[in-house]
PDB file of C-alpha atoms in Angstrom:
ATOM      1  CA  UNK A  21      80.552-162.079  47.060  1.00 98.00           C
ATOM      2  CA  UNK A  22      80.363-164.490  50.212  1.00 98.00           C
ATOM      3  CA  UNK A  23      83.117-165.726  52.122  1.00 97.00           C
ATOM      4  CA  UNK A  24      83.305-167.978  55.060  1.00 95.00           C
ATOM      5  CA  UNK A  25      85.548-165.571  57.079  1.00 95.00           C
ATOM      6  CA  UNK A  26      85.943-161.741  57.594  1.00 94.00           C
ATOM      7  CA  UNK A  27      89.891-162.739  57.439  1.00 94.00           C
ATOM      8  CA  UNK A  28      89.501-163.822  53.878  1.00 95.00           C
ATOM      9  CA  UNK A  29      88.563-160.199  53.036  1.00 96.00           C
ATOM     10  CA  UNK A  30      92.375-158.947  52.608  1.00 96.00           C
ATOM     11  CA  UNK A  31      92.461-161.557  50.012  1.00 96.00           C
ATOM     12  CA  UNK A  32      89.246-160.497  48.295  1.00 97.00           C
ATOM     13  CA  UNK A  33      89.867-156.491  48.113  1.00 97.00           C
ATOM     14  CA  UNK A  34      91.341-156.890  44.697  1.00 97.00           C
ATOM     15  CA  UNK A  35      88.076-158.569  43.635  1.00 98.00           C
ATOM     16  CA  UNK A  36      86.165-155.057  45.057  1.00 97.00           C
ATOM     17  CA  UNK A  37      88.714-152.523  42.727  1.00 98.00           C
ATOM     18  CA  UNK A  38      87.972-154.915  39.777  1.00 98.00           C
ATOM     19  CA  UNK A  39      84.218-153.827  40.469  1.00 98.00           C
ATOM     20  CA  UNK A  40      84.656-150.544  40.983  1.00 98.00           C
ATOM     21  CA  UNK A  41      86.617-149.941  38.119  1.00 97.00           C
ATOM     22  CA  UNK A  42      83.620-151.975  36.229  1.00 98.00           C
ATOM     23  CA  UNK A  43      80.947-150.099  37.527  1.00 97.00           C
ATOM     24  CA  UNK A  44      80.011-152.849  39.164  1.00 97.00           C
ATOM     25  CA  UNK A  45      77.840-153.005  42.628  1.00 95.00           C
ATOM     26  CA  UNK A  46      78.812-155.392  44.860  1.00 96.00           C
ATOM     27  CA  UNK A  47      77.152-157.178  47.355  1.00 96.00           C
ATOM     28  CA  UNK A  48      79.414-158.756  50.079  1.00 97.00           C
ATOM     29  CA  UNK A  49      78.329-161.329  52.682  1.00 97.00           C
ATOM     30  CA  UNK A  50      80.313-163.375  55.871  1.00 98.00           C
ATOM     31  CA  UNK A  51      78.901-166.880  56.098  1.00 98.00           C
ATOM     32  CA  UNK A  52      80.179-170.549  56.668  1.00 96.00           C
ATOM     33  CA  UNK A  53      79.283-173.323  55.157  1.00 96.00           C
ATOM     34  CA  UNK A  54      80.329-175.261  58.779  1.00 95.00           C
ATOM     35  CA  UNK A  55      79.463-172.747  61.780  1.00 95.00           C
ATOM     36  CA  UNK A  56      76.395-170.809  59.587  1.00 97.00           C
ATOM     37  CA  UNK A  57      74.955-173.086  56.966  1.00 97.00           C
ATOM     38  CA  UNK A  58      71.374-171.385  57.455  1.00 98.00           C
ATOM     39  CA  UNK A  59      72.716-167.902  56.500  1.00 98.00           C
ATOM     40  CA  UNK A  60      74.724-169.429  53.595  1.00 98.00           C
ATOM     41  CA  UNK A  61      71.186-171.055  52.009  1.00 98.00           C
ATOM     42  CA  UNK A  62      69.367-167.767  52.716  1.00 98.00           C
ATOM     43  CA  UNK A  63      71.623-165.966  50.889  1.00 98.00           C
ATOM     44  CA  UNK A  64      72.278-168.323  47.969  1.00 98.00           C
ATOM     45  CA  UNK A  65      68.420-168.945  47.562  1.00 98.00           C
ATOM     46  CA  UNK A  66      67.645-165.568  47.495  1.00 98.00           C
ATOM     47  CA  UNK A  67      70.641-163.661  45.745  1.00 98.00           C
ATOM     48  CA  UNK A  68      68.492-164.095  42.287  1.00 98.00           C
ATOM     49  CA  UNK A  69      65.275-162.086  43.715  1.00 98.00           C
ATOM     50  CA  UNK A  70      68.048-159.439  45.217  1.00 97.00           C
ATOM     51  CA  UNK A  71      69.267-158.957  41.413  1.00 97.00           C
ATOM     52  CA  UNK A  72      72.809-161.397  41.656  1.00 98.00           C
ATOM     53  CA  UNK A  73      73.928-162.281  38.535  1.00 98.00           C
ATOM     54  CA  UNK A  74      76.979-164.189  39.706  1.00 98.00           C
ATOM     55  CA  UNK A  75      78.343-165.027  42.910  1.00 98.00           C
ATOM     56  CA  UNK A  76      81.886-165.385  44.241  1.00 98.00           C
ATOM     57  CA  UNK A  77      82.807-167.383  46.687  1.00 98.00           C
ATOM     58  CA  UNK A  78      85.407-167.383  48.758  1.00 98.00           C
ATOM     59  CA  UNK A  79      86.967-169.945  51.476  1.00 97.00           C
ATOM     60  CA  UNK A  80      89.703-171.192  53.605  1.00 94.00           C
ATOM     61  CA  UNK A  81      90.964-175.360  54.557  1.00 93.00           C
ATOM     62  CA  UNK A  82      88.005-177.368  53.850  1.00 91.00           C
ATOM     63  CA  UNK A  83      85.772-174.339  52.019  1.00 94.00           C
ATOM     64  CA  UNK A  84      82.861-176.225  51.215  1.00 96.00           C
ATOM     65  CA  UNK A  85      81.604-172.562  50.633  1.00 97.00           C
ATOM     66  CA  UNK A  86      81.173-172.405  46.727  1.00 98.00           C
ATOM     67  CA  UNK A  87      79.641-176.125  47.078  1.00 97.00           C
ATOM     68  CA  UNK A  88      76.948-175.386  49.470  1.00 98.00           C
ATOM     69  CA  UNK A  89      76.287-172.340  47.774  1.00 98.00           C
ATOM     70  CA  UNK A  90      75.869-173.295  44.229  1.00 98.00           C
ATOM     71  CA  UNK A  91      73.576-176.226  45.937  1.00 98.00           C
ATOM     72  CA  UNK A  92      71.149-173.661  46.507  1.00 98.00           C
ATOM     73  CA  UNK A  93      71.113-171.173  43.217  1.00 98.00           C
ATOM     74  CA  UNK A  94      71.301-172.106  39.509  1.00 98.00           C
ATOM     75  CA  UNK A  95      73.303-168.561  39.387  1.00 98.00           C
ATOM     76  CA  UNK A  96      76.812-168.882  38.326  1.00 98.00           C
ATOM     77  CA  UNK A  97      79.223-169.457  40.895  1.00 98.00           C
ATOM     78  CA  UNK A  98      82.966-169.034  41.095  1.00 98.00           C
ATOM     79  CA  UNK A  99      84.781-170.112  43.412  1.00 98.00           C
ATOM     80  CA  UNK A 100      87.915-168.719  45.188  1.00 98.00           C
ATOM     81  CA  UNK A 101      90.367-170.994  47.219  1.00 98.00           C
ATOM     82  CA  UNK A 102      92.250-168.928  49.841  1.00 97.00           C
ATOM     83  CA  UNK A 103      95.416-169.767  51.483  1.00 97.00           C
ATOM     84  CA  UNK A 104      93.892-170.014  55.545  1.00 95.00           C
ATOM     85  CA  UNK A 105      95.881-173.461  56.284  1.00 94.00           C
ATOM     86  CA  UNK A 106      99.571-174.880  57.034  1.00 94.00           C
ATOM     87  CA  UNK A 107      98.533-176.719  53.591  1.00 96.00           C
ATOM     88  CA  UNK A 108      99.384-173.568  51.624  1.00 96.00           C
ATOM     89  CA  UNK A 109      95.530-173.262  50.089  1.00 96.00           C
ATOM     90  CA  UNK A 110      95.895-176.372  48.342  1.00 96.00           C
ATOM     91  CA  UNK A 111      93.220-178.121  50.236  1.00 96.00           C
ATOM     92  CA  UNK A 112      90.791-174.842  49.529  1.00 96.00           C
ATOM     93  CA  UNK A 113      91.676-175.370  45.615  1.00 97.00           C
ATOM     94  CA  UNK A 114      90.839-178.995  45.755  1.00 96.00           C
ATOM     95  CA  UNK A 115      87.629-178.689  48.066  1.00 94.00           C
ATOM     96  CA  UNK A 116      86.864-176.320  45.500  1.00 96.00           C
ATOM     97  CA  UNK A 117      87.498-177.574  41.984  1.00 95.00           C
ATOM     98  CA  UNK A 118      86.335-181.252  42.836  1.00 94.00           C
ATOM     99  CA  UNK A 119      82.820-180.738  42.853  1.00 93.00           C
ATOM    100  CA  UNK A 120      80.150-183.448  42.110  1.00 93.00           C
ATOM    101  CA  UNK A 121      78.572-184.089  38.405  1.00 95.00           C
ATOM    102  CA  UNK A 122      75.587-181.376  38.142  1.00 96.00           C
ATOM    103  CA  UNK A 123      76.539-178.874  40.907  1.00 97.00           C
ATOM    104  CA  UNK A 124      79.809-176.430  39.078  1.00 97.00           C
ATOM    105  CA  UNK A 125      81.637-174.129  40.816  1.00 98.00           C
ATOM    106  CA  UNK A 126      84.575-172.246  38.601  1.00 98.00           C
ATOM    107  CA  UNK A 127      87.676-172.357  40.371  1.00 97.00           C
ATOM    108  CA  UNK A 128      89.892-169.489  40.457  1.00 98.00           C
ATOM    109  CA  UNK A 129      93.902-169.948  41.058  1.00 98.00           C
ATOM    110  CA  UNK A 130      94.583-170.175  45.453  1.00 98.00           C
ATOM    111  CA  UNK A 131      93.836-166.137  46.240  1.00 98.00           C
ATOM    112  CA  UNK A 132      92.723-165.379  42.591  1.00 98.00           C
ATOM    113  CA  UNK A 133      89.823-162.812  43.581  1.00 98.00           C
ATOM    114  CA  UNK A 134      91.009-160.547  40.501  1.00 98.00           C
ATOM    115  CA  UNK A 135      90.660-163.341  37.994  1.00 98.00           C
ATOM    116  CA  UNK A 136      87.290-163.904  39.715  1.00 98.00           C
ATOM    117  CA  UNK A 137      86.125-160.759  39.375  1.00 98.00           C
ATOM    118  CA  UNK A 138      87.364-160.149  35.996  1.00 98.00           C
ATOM    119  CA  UNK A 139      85.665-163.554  35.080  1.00 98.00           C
ATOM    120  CA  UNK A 140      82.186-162.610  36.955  1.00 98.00           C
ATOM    121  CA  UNK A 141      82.735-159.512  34.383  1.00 98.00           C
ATOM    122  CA  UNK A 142      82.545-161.396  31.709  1.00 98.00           C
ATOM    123  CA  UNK A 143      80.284-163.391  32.432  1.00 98.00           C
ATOM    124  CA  UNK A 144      78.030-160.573  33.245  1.00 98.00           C
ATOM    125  CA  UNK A 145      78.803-158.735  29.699  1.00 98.00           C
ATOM    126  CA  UNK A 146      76.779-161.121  28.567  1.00 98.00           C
ATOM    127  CA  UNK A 147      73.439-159.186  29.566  1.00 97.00           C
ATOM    128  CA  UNK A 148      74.885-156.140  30.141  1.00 97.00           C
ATOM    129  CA  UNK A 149      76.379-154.999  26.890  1.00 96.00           C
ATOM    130  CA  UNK A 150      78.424-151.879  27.558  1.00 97.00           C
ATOM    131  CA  UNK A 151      80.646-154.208  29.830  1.00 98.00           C
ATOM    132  CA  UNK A 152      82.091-155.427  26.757  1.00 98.00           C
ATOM    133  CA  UNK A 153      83.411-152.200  25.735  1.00 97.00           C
ATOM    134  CA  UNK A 154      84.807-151.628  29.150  1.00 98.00           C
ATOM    135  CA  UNK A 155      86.401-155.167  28.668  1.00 98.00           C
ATOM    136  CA  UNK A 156      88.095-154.091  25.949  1.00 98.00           C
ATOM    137  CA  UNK A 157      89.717-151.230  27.244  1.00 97.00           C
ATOM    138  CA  UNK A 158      90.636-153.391  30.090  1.00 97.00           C
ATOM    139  CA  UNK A 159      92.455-155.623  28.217  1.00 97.00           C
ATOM    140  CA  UNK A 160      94.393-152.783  26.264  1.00 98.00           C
ATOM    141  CA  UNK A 161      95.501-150.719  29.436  1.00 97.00           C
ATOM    142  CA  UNK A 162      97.140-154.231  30.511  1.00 96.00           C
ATOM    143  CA  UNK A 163      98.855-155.050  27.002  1.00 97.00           C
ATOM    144  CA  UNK A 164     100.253-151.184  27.383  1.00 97.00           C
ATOM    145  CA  UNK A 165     101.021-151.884  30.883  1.00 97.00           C
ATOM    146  CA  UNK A 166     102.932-154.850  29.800  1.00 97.00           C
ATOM    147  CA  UNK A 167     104.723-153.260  27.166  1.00 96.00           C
ATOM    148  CA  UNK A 168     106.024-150.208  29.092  1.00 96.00           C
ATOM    149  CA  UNK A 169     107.179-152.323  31.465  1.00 97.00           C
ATOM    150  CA  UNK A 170     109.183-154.107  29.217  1.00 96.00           C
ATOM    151  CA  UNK A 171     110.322-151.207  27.403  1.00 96.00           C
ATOM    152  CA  UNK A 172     111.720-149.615  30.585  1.00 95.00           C
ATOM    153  CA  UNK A 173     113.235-152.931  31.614  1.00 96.00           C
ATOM    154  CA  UNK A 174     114.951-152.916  28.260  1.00 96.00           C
ATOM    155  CA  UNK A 175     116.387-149.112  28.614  1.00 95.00           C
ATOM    156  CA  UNK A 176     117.344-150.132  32.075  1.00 94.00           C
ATOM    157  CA  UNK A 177     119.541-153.129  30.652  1.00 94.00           C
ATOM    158  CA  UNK A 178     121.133-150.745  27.760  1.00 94.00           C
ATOM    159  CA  UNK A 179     122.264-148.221  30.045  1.00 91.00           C
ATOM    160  CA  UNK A 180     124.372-151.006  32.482  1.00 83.00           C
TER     161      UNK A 180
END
């Protein structure tokens, strides 16, 4: 995971339990696109000889991150808008999402490191098998999560 700013990290913590819970090592790097562009193409060019299978960026205002990044690897990279701006992220998400023909970056919601992670999970259960299974349960805890909730919001109704 790179981002352009160790303020962006708050944001990106969720993105680290989602790991964790995974199994998952992470690797996570501060560099700018703007003020560090040499330490943002050392680390995209070489994050495939280091072993990274997918890389998530993450950056603030004009976050050109996830661009410049994926301009250097053919690795996967998803990108993560954060709100860093009187403009309430939304000119992160579309410096993010409106990337030109050939170079992709997969935008995430404004501060959607969780969804990133989850979706660098699955993208990695592709070569590593026994992530699927781990999906799986993943997916059930929520749906039980979900349906406790409910049930307790319906018991709380009842007795009023």
């Amino acid at each position: 995971m790179i981002m352009g700013s160790n303020s962006d990290w708050p944001k990106l913590e969720s993105a680290e339990k989602v790991f964790q819970e995974f199994g998952i090592d992470l690797e996570v790097t501060v560099a700018s696109a703007h003020r560090t562009p040499e330490l943002v193409k050392a680390f995209a060019e070489g994050a495939r000889d280091r072993g990274v299978d997918v890389i998530i960026s993450a950056a603030g205002a004009a976050a050109h991150l996830g661009g410049v990044v994926a301009a250097y690897t053919t690795l996967p990279v998803i990108g993560v808008p954060i709100n860093a701006t009187a403009l309430n992220g939304m000119d992160a998400l579309l410096s993010t999402v409106q990337m030109p023909s050939g170079i992709p970056v997969a935008a995430m919601a404004i501060d959607g490191a969780k969804n990133a992670a989850i979706f660098a999970v699955e993208i990695l259960s592709l070569k590593y098998p026994e992530l699927v299974r781990k999906l799986a349960t993943y997916r059930a805890k929520m749906k039980e999560e979900v349906r406790a909730k409910g049930e307790k919001l319906a018991a709380a109704r009842a007795s009023n």
